[in-house]
Structures are given as C-alpha cells and as structure tokens.
Amino acid sequence: MLSLPLRPRRLRASASVRNLVRECRLHRQQLILPVFVSEKAGEPQPVRSMPGVVQHSLASLVEEARRISDLGLPAILLFGIPAEKDEGASQAYAGKGIVQRAVRAVKQAAPGLTVITDVCLCEYTSHGHCGLVEGHGSDYRVVNDASVELLARTALSHAEAGADVVAPSDMMDGRVGAIRSALDAHRHHDVAIMSYAAKFCSAFYGPFRDAAESAPQFGDRRTYQMDPANALEALREVAIDIEEGCDLLIVKPGLPYLDLLWRVKERFELPTAVYNVSGEYAMLKAAAMNGWLDEKRAALELMTGFRRAGADMIITYWAKDLVPWLDEEA
Ligand code: PB1
C-alpha cells in the first residue's frame, strides 16, 4: 500500500542528500579549452565580443598552456591566426605556420596536455571561407575536393608538429577519410580525428569570427554547414564520418542543439563532445555584465545540461573558470 501523498521532496531535504542522489556530474577532466594564437600579436589581444578571451602571442600561449596543465585541464583546442592570408590558404599547411610552431612549443612546455588542432581553411583564406573558392561576389562556389586535399595537408602538418588530435571543422564532404588516409600514409596512426560531425550553419559563431578574424568576406556557409532544421541529415553526417574513420565526435553549437547531442550519443555511442560556442558564451557574459544573470550559476547549469544530454566532453571558453567553480560545488 503506497503511503500517500508520495514525497519526492525527501531527496531534496539537504545538500548532502541532494549530492548523494545527483544523477550527472561534471569534472575538469571533461573540459577542453579553445585557445587562439596569433602570428601578429606581440602580447595577448583581448577579444571585445568575448570578455576573458584573448588572441595569444606564441610566448603567452606557452605560459597559458602551463597554467592550463597545472589546473588539471586535459586538453586545448588550438586556433591559429596567420599574419598573412591568401586565396589558397597557404599558411594553413606551412611547416613553420603559426599553429605548427604553437603545437611544437606547447608540447615542449606542457607535454602532458592533449593538443587538439582545429583543421580548417577559414582562418587562412583571404575570403574567409572554410574551403577554396571559385568565382567571386554572388557568383561563387566553395570547391569541395580541392579543399579536401589542402585540409589533409593541413592535418598532416599539425601531426608532424606533434598534435595529438586533429579536429576538422570545415564540413567539406570526404575530409575525414582523406585526413585518415594522409595521416596513416605518413605513419601517424596514433593521431586521432575529432570530427565536427554535426555542425550547423549557426548565428552563434559571430564572436569567434572576431577572435579568429575568419568571417566570410562574401556569401555565407550555407552550402557546407548544415541547415539548423535538419536533425536526420546530421545523423547521416555523423554516420559518414564514423564510416570514414573518425575517433571522436563534436556536436556544434551546443545550447540550440541538445536534442542532436542526445540522439548522436544514443545512436552512435562514440565519445562525443559538445562545443559551447562563442555566441553562447558572449550572450551569458553580456547578461552577467548587465547584472541580469549570475554567470557562475548559469554557466554551471549550462554545463549540467550538456552532460545530462550525453556530452562526454565539453569544449567551452569557461573551462578555466569552471575549475574553481566545480571545486566550490563539490
Ligand atoms: O566558438 C565558436 O563560435 C566556434 C566557431 C567555429 C570554430 N570551429 C566555426 C565558426 C565559423 O563557421 O566561422 C569555424 C569554422 N571553421
């Protein structure tokens, strides 16, 4: 016989009981910090639309990498801003390019830190697209297969520099298979591929484009990044990237795509990261700076939502801030 009324509040009665029955938790070991390194920066340059985020110089990046490692964070996701950009993205795969030099320096300074490199052409092309472009103005197209060749060369140059993981964020067809073949052909069997497999053409990337100086100079990314309305297409994209040999998955952006995160994890069971993107970061920062939201509480709630939706890893600009916040919550 049930004793009525049923009383679920019994398990909310104290902090200790609530902690005991908490269903999902977050640990610093599940956090990945995106970082920017600029070939032009003599010292860290703040990114106006992302308070707390800077474009590092090579020297300041090395110091930051040591701090990140000492905090017990497991990994960084590295984005480079070259001094020169051109239509062929030549600095993306240059042996002495800014990212290649940064990987070498970080691995030397913090060998225990996992270095994930973003593989894309948008930070290196003068037009800002994630692939090579034919035509100009309204009459242009992003060329897939020629771009894939350069993306494979870029990933290889990162592996040669010592990257542990390469993360193609370009959304060209076939890039995961081409990168895996190039890495294996050069005996980089141990370099993993973390594919931005479910990546949408989102309005939430604006602040990142400030940080990476990578906004498209014409057109948009709709012919390669996915329509936000298409969940089934995203699941097909994930299946393709797994088929082509990726080891880890990214769902991106995060907040507006928690349904996709859940479906991807439920269906594919591969280690899955969610990317808490720049626009999600900037909007909470702006609300907090106006006193409208409590940044710490709201950020922790965001992270809990990502974990509850199935994320094994969270790529977030709050990674460093979260370490003391999580210790206080423990
Ligand atoms: O934080 C962010 O907004 C990430 C943006 C993301 C980085 N992988 C892409 C944004 C864009 O489409 O410009 C970069 C694509 N290569």
Short mmCIF file of C-alpha atoms and ligand atoms in Angstrom, two decimals:
data_model
loop_
_atom_site.label_atom_id
_atom_site.label_comp_id
_atom_site.label_asym_id
_atom_site.label_seq_id
_atom_site.Cartn_x
_atom_site.Cartn_y
_atom_site.Cartn_z
CA MET A 1 0.00 0.00 0.00
CA LEU A 2 1.54 3.35 -1.05
CA SER A 3 1.87 5.89 1.79
CA LEU A 4 0.20 8.94 0.31
CA PRO A 5 0.98 11.64 -0.53
CA LEU A 6 4.17 10.46 -2.26
CA ARG A 7 7.03 12.65 -1.03
CA PRO A 8 9.90 13.06 -3.61
CA ARG A 9 10.95 16.17 -1.69
CA ARG A 10 12.55 13.81 0.89
CA LEU A 11 15.52 13.53 -1.51
CA ARG A 12 15.88 17.32 -1.72
CA ALA A 13 15.87 17.87 2.04
CA SER A 14 19.59 18.59 2.47
CA ALA A 15 22.68 19.44 0.42
CA SER A 16 24.15 16.11 1.43
CA VAL A 17 21.15 14.06 0.26
CA ARG A 18 20.85 16.11 -2.94
CA ASN A 19 24.54 15.47 -3.61
CA LEU A 20 24.07 11.78 -2.93
CA VAL A 21 21.30 11.36 -5.49
CA ARG A 22 22.68 13.76 -8.15
CA GLU A 23 22.39 11.94 -11.49
CA CYS A 24 25.13 13.54 -13.58
CA ARG A 25 28.32 15.30 -12.59
CA LEU A 26 31.00 17.36 -14.30
CA HIS A 27 34.74 17.02 -13.78
CA ARG A 28 37.57 19.22 -15.03
CA GLN A 29 38.84 16.16 -16.90
CA GLN A 30 35.87 16.53 -19.24
CA LEU A 31 36.65 20.11 -20.26
CA ILE A 32 38.50 21.32 -23.38
CA LEU A 33 39.58 24.97 -23.64
CA PRO A 34 39.60 26.63 -27.08
CA VAL A 35 42.61 28.96 -27.43
CA PHE A 36 43.68 31.42 -30.14
CA VAL A 37 47.28 32.09 -31.16
CA SER A 38 48.08 35.00 -33.48
CA GLU A 39 51.22 35.40 -35.58
CA LYS A 40 50.73 39.19 -35.34
CA ALA A 41 50.24 39.51 -31.58
CA GLY A 42 53.29 40.69 -29.62
CA GLU A 43 51.21 40.36 -26.45
CA PRO A 44 47.72 38.97 -25.65
CA GLN A 45 44.98 40.87 -27.52
CA PRO A 46 41.55 40.86 -25.81
CA VAL A 47 38.61 39.81 -28.00
CA ARG A 48 35.99 42.53 -27.50
CA SER A 49 32.96 40.27 -28.04
CA MET A 50 34.34 37.51 -25.78
CA PRO A 51 35.30 39.03 -22.40
CA GLY A 52 38.15 36.99 -20.86
CA VAL A 53 39.27 35.51 -24.19
CA VAL A 54 42.45 36.73 -25.91
CA GLN A 55 44.42 36.20 -29.07
CA HIS A 56 47.67 34.87 -27.60
CA SER A 57 51.16 35.51 -28.87
CA LEU A 58 53.29 32.39 -29.17
CA ALA A 59 55.04 33.29 -25.92
CA SER A 60 51.86 33.98 -23.95
CA LEU A 61 50.28 30.80 -25.32
CA VAL A 62 53.13 28.74 -23.89
CA GLU A 63 52.65 30.33 -20.47
CA GLU A 64 48.89 29.77 -20.75
CA ALA A 65 49.44 26.12 -21.66
CA ARG A 66 51.49 25.62 -18.50
CA ARG A 67 48.71 27.26 -16.42
CA ILE A 68 46.04 25.12 -18.09
CA SER A 69 48.05 21.98 -17.43
CA ASP A 70 48.70 22.97 -13.81
CA LEU A 71 44.93 23.50 -13.35
CA GLY A 72 44.42 19.85 -14.29
CA LEU A 73 42.57 20.58 -17.52
CA PRO A 74 43.26 17.77 -20.01
CA ALA A 75 43.25 19.49 -23.39
CA ILE A 76 43.23 22.63 -25.53
CA LEU A 77 41.63 23.18 -28.94
CA LEU A 78 44.05 25.37 -30.88
CA PHE A 79 43.07 28.00 -33.48
CA GLY A 80 45.72 29.99 -35.42
CA ILE A 81 45.60 33.46 -36.90
CA PRO A 82 48.40 33.90 -39.50
CA ALA A 83 49.99 37.26 -40.31
CA GLU A 84 49.21 36.75 -44.00
CA LYS A 85 46.11 35.23 -45.60
CA ASP A 86 45.69 34.30 -49.26
CA GLU A 87 43.13 32.67 -51.54
CA GLY A 88 44.94 29.34 -51.36
CA ALA A 89 45.19 29.26 -47.52
CA SER A 90 48.92 28.55 -47.90
CA GLN A 91 49.69 29.24 -44.22
CA ALA A 92 47.22 26.54 -43.11
CA TYR A 93 49.66 23.78 -44.03
CA ALA A 94 53.01 25.65 -43.80
CA GLY A 95 55.57 23.66 -41.82
CA LYS A 96 56.51 26.84 -39.93
CA GLY A 97 52.97 28.19 -39.76
CA ILE A 98 51.72 29.73 -36.53
CA VAL A 99 49.74 26.66 -35.44
CA GLN A 100 52.57 24.29 -36.32
CA ARG A 101 55.01 26.37 -34.28
CA ALA A 102 52.48 26.67 -31.45
CA VAL A 103 51.96 22.90 -31.29
CA ARG A 104 55.71 22.28 -31.01
CA ALA A 105 56.10 24.93 -28.30
CA VAL A 106 53.10 23.77 -26.25
CA LYS A 107 54.06 20.09 -26.42
CA GLN A 108 57.53 21.04 -25.19
CA ALA A 109 56.24 23.27 -22.36
CA ALA A 110 53.32 21.07 -21.25
CA PRO A 111 53.89 17.55 -22.59
CA GLY A 112 51.00 16.13 -20.57
CA LEU A 113 48.45 18.46 -22.17
CA THR A 114 46.49 16.98 -25.09
CA VAL A 115 46.73 19.35 -28.06
CA ILE A 116 43.77 19.25 -30.42
CA THR A 117 44.18 21.38 -33.54
CA ASP A 118 41.29 22.83 -35.48
CA VAL A 119 41.66 21.87 -39.15
CA CYS A 120 40.02 24.37 -41.46
CA LEU A 121 40.95 26.93 -44.10
CA CYS A 122 38.77 29.85 -42.96
CA GLU A 123 41.40 31.42 -40.70
CA TYR A 124 43.94 31.22 -43.57
CA THR A 125 41.93 32.28 -46.63
CA SER A 126 41.66 35.96 -47.60
CA HIS A 127 37.96 35.39 -48.39
CA GLY A 128 37.24 33.68 -45.05
CA HIS A 129 35.53 30.59 -46.41
CA CYS A 130 36.31 27.15 -44.95
CA GLY A 131 37.35 25.91 -48.42
CA LEU A 132 38.81 27.11 -51.70
CA VAL A 133 36.52 29.35 -53.73
CA GLU A 134 35.89 29.57 -57.46
CA GLY A 135 34.30 32.80 -58.71
CA HIS A 136 33.58 35.92 -56.66
CA GLY A 137 30.78 38.04 -55.25
CA SER A 138 27.34 36.47 -55.69
CA ASP A 139 28.58 34.00 -58.32
CA TYR A 140 30.95 31.78 -56.33
CA ARG A 141 31.18 28.22 -55.11
CA VAL A 142 33.27 26.55 -52.42
CA VAL A 143 35.19 23.80 -54.19
CA ASN A 144 34.99 20.54 -52.25
CA ASP A 145 37.64 18.07 -53.44
CA ALA A 146 40.48 20.57 -53.93
CA SER A 147 39.73 21.90 -50.44
CA VAL A 148 39.83 18.38 -49.00
CA GLU A 149 43.34 17.92 -50.40
CA LEU A 150 44.52 21.04 -48.55
CA LEU A 151 42.69 20.02 -45.38
CA ALA A 152 44.51 16.68 -45.43
CA ARG A 153 47.83 18.51 -45.92
CA THR A 154 46.91 20.83 -43.04
CA ALA A 155 46.06 17.97 -40.69
CA LEU A 156 49.29 16.22 -41.66
CA SER A 157 51.34 19.35 -40.92
CA HIS A 158 49.72 19.50 -37.46
CA ALA A 159 50.53 15.84 -36.84
CA GLU A 160 54.12 16.38 -37.98
CA ALA A 161 54.34 19.23 -35.44
CA GLY A 162 53.15 16.92 -32.65
CA ALA A 163 49.37 17.41 -32.41
CA ASP A 164 47.64 14.59 -30.52
CA VAL A 165 44.25 15.07 -32.18
CA VAL A 166 43.12 16.89 -35.32
CA ALA A 167 39.60 18.34 -35.50
CA PRO A 168 38.28 19.11 -39.00
CA SER A 169 35.68 21.90 -38.69
CA ASP A 170 35.31 22.69 -42.38
CA MET A 171 32.29 20.48 -43.28
CA MET A 172 33.63 19.50 -46.73
CA ASP A 173 32.48 16.07 -47.96
CA GLY A 174 35.05 13.29 -47.54
CA ARG A 175 37.52 15.22 -45.42
CA VAL A 176 37.65 12.68 -42.55
CA GLY A 177 38.57 9.80 -44.88
CA ALA A 178 41.16 11.92 -46.70
CA ILE A 179 42.73 13.07 -43.42
CA ARG A 180 42.84 9.49 -42.04
CA SER A 181 44.50 8.26 -45.24
CA ALA A 182 47.08 11.06 -45.19
CA LEU A 183 47.91 10.51 -41.51
CA ASP A 184 48.23 6.75 -41.94
CA ALA A 185 50.30 7.08 -45.14
CA HIS A 186 52.80 9.08 -43.09
CA ARG A 187 52.68 6.65 -40.14
CA HIS A 188 50.68 8.95 -37.86
CA HIS A 189 48.39 6.08 -36.87
CA ASP A 190 48.19 7.40 -33.31
CA VAL A 191 46.86 10.84 -34.19
CA ALA A 192 43.10 10.78 -33.56
CA ILE A 193 40.45 12.57 -35.56
CA MET A 194 37.82 14.54 -33.62
CA SER A 195 35.28 15.39 -36.28
CA TYR A 196 32.85 18.29 -36.10
CA ALA A 197 30.42 15.73 -37.48
CA ALA A 198 27.16 17.50 -36.61
CA LYS A 199 27.92 21.14 -37.32
CA PHE A 200 25.27 23.68 -38.22
CA CYS A 201 25.22 26.96 -40.10
CA SER A 202 24.63 28.91 -36.93
CA ALA A 203 24.09 32.53 -35.94
CA PHE A 204 26.07 31.76 -32.77
CA TYR A 205 29.57 31.91 -34.31
CA GLY A 206 29.92 35.68 -34.63
CA PRO A 207 32.23 36.38 -31.67
CA PHE A 208 34.52 33.53 -32.75
CA ARG A 209 34.91 35.20 -36.13
CA ASP A 210 36.08 38.33 -34.30
CA ALA A 211 38.63 36.21 -32.40
CA ALA A 212 39.82 34.22 -35.43
CA GLU A 213 39.38 37.06 -37.97
CA SER A 214 37.61 34.47 -40.11
CA ALA A 215 34.28 35.93 -41.21
CA PRO A 216 33.45 35.15 -44.86
CA GLN A 217 34.04 38.29 -46.98
CA PHE A 218 31.11 37.39 -49.22
CA GLY A 219 28.32 34.84 -49.14
CA ASP A 220 27.86 32.53 -46.19
CA ARG A 221 28.49 28.96 -45.07
CA ARG A 222 25.09 27.54 -46.03
CA THR A 223 26.46 25.34 -48.85
CA TYR A 224 28.69 23.44 -46.45
CA GLN A 225 27.47 23.85 -42.86
CA MET A 226 24.12 22.20 -42.18
CA ASP A 227 20.64 23.68 -42.04
CA PRO A 228 19.67 24.06 -38.34
CA ALA A 229 16.31 22.46 -39.17
CA ASN A 230 17.80 19.11 -40.23
CA ALA A 231 18.30 16.51 -37.49
CA LEU A 232 18.19 13.43 -39.75
CA GLU A 233 20.78 14.95 -42.08
CA ALA A 234 23.03 15.46 -39.05
CA LEU A 235 22.70 11.81 -38.07
CA ARG A 236 23.63 10.82 -41.63
CA GLU A 237 26.67 13.13 -41.46
CA VAL A 238 27.80 11.51 -38.21
CA ALA A 239 27.42 8.02 -39.71
CA ILE A 240 29.53 9.08 -42.71
CA ASP A 241 32.32 10.49 -40.56
CA ILE A 242 32.40 7.33 -38.44
CA GLU A 243 32.50 5.26 -41.62
CA GLU A 244 35.44 7.37 -42.83
CA GLY A 245 37.36 6.73 -39.62
CA CYS A 246 36.81 9.47 -37.06
CA ASP A 247 37.52 8.56 -33.43
CA LEU A 248 35.61 11.31 -31.62
CA LEU A 249 32.53 13.37 -32.45
CA ILE A 250 31.59 17.02 -31.91
CA VAL A 251 28.07 18.38 -31.92
CA LYS A 252 28.13 22.12 -32.56
CA PRO A 253 26.75 24.56 -31.48
CA GLY A 254 25.63 23.27 -28.07
CA LEU A 255 22.68 25.04 -26.49
CA PRO A 256 20.31 25.13 -29.50
CA TYR A 257 21.21 21.51 -30.39
CA LEU A 258 20.83 19.48 -27.17
CA ASP A 259 18.36 17.21 -28.97
CA LEU A 260 21.06 16.36 -31.53
CA LEU A 261 23.60 15.73 -28.78
CA TRP A 262 21.23 13.24 -27.17
CA ARG A 263 20.36 11.49 -30.45
CA VAL A 264 24.00 11.28 -31.58
CA LYS A 265 25.13 9.79 -28.28
CA GLU A 266 22.22 7.38 -28.07
CA ARG A 267 22.70 6.11 -31.62
CA PHE A 268 26.46 6.06 -32.13
CA GLU A 269 27.95 5.59 -28.63
CA LEU A 270 31.27 7.16 -29.67
CA PRO A 271 32.97 9.61 -27.25
CA THR A 272 31.08 12.79 -28.03
CA ALA A 273 31.98 16.42 -27.32
CA VAL A 274 29.64 19.36 -27.40
CA TYR A 275 31.01 22.76 -28.46
CA ASN A 276 29.67 25.53 -26.23
CA VAL A 277 30.28 28.14 -28.91
CA SER A 278 31.29 31.77 -28.79
CA GLY A 279 27.79 33.19 -29.19
CA GLU A 280 26.53 31.13 -26.25
CA TYR A 281 29.49 32.39 -24.22
CA ALA A 282 29.07 36.02 -25.27
CA MET A 283 25.35 36.21 -24.53
CA LEU A 284 25.72 34.95 -20.98
CA LYS A 285 28.73 37.20 -20.44
CA ALA A 286 26.73 40.21 -21.65
CA ALA A 287 23.76 39.35 -19.40
CA ALA A 288 26.07 38.86 -16.42
CA MET A 289 27.88 42.16 -17.10
CA ASN A 290 24.46 43.86 -17.05
CA GLY A 291 23.61 42.16 -13.75
CA TRP A 292 20.74 40.24 -15.34
CA LEU A 293 22.13 36.73 -14.73
CA ASP A 294 24.50 35.11 -12.22
CA GLU A 295 27.33 33.99 -14.53
CA LYS A 296 28.68 31.22 -12.32
CA ARG A 297 25.29 29.64 -11.59
CA ALA A 298 24.13 29.96 -15.20
CA ALA A 299 27.37 28.58 -16.65
CA LEU A 300 27.29 25.59 -14.29
CA GLU A 301 23.67 24.99 -15.29
CA LEU A 302 24.66 25.08 -18.97
CA MET A 303 27.39 22.52 -18.35
CA THR A 304 24.99 20.30 -16.40
CA GLY A 305 22.61 20.45 -19.35
CA PHE A 306 25.35 19.39 -21.75
CA ARG A 307 26.29 16.45 -19.51
CA ARG A 308 22.64 15.44 -18.97
CA ALA A 309 22.13 15.46 -22.75
CA GLY A 310 25.01 12.99 -23.12
CA ALA A 311 28.22 15.01 -23.64
CA ASP A 312 31.35 13.15 -22.59
CA MET A 313 33.47 16.26 -23.19
CA ILE A 314 32.61 19.95 -23.28
CA ILE A 315 34.55 22.40 -25.42
CA THR A 316 34.00 25.67 -23.59
CA TYR A 317 35.58 29.09 -23.15
CA TRP A 318 34.63 28.79 -19.45
CA ALA A 319 36.95 25.78 -18.91
CA LYS A 320 39.46 27.65 -16.68
CA ASP A 321 36.72 29.43 -14.71
CA LEU A 322 34.92 26.14 -14.12
CA VAL A 323 37.79 24.54 -12.22
CA PRO A 324 37.37 26.63 -9.01
CA TRP A 325 33.60 26.80 -9.51
CA LEU A 326 33.41 22.98 -9.60
CA ASP A 327 35.65 22.71 -6.53
CA GLU A 328 33.29 25.05 -4.65
CA GLU A 329 30.29 22.99 -5.77
CA ALA A 330 31.87 19.63 -4.82
O1 PB1 B 1 33.08 29.29 -30.76
C1 PB1 B 1 32.69 29.27 -31.96
O2 PB1 B 1 31.82 30.05 -32.40
C2 PB1 B 1 33.32 28.25 -32.88
C3 PB1 B 1 33.18 28.62 -34.35
C4 PB1 B 1 33.66 27.50 -35.26
C5 PB1 B 1 35.05 27.03 -34.89
N1 PB1 B 1 35.25 25.67 -35.23
C6 PB1 B 1 33.50 27.87 -36.74
C7 PB1 B 1 32.77 29.18 -36.88
C8 PB1 B 1 32.51 29.58 -38.31
O3 PB1 B 1 31.75 28.89 -39.00
O4 PB1 B 1 33.06 30.59 -38.69
C9 PB1 B 1 34.81 27.86 -37.51
C10 PB1 B 1 34.67 27.06 -38.76
N2 PB1 B 1 35.90 26.66 -39.31
#
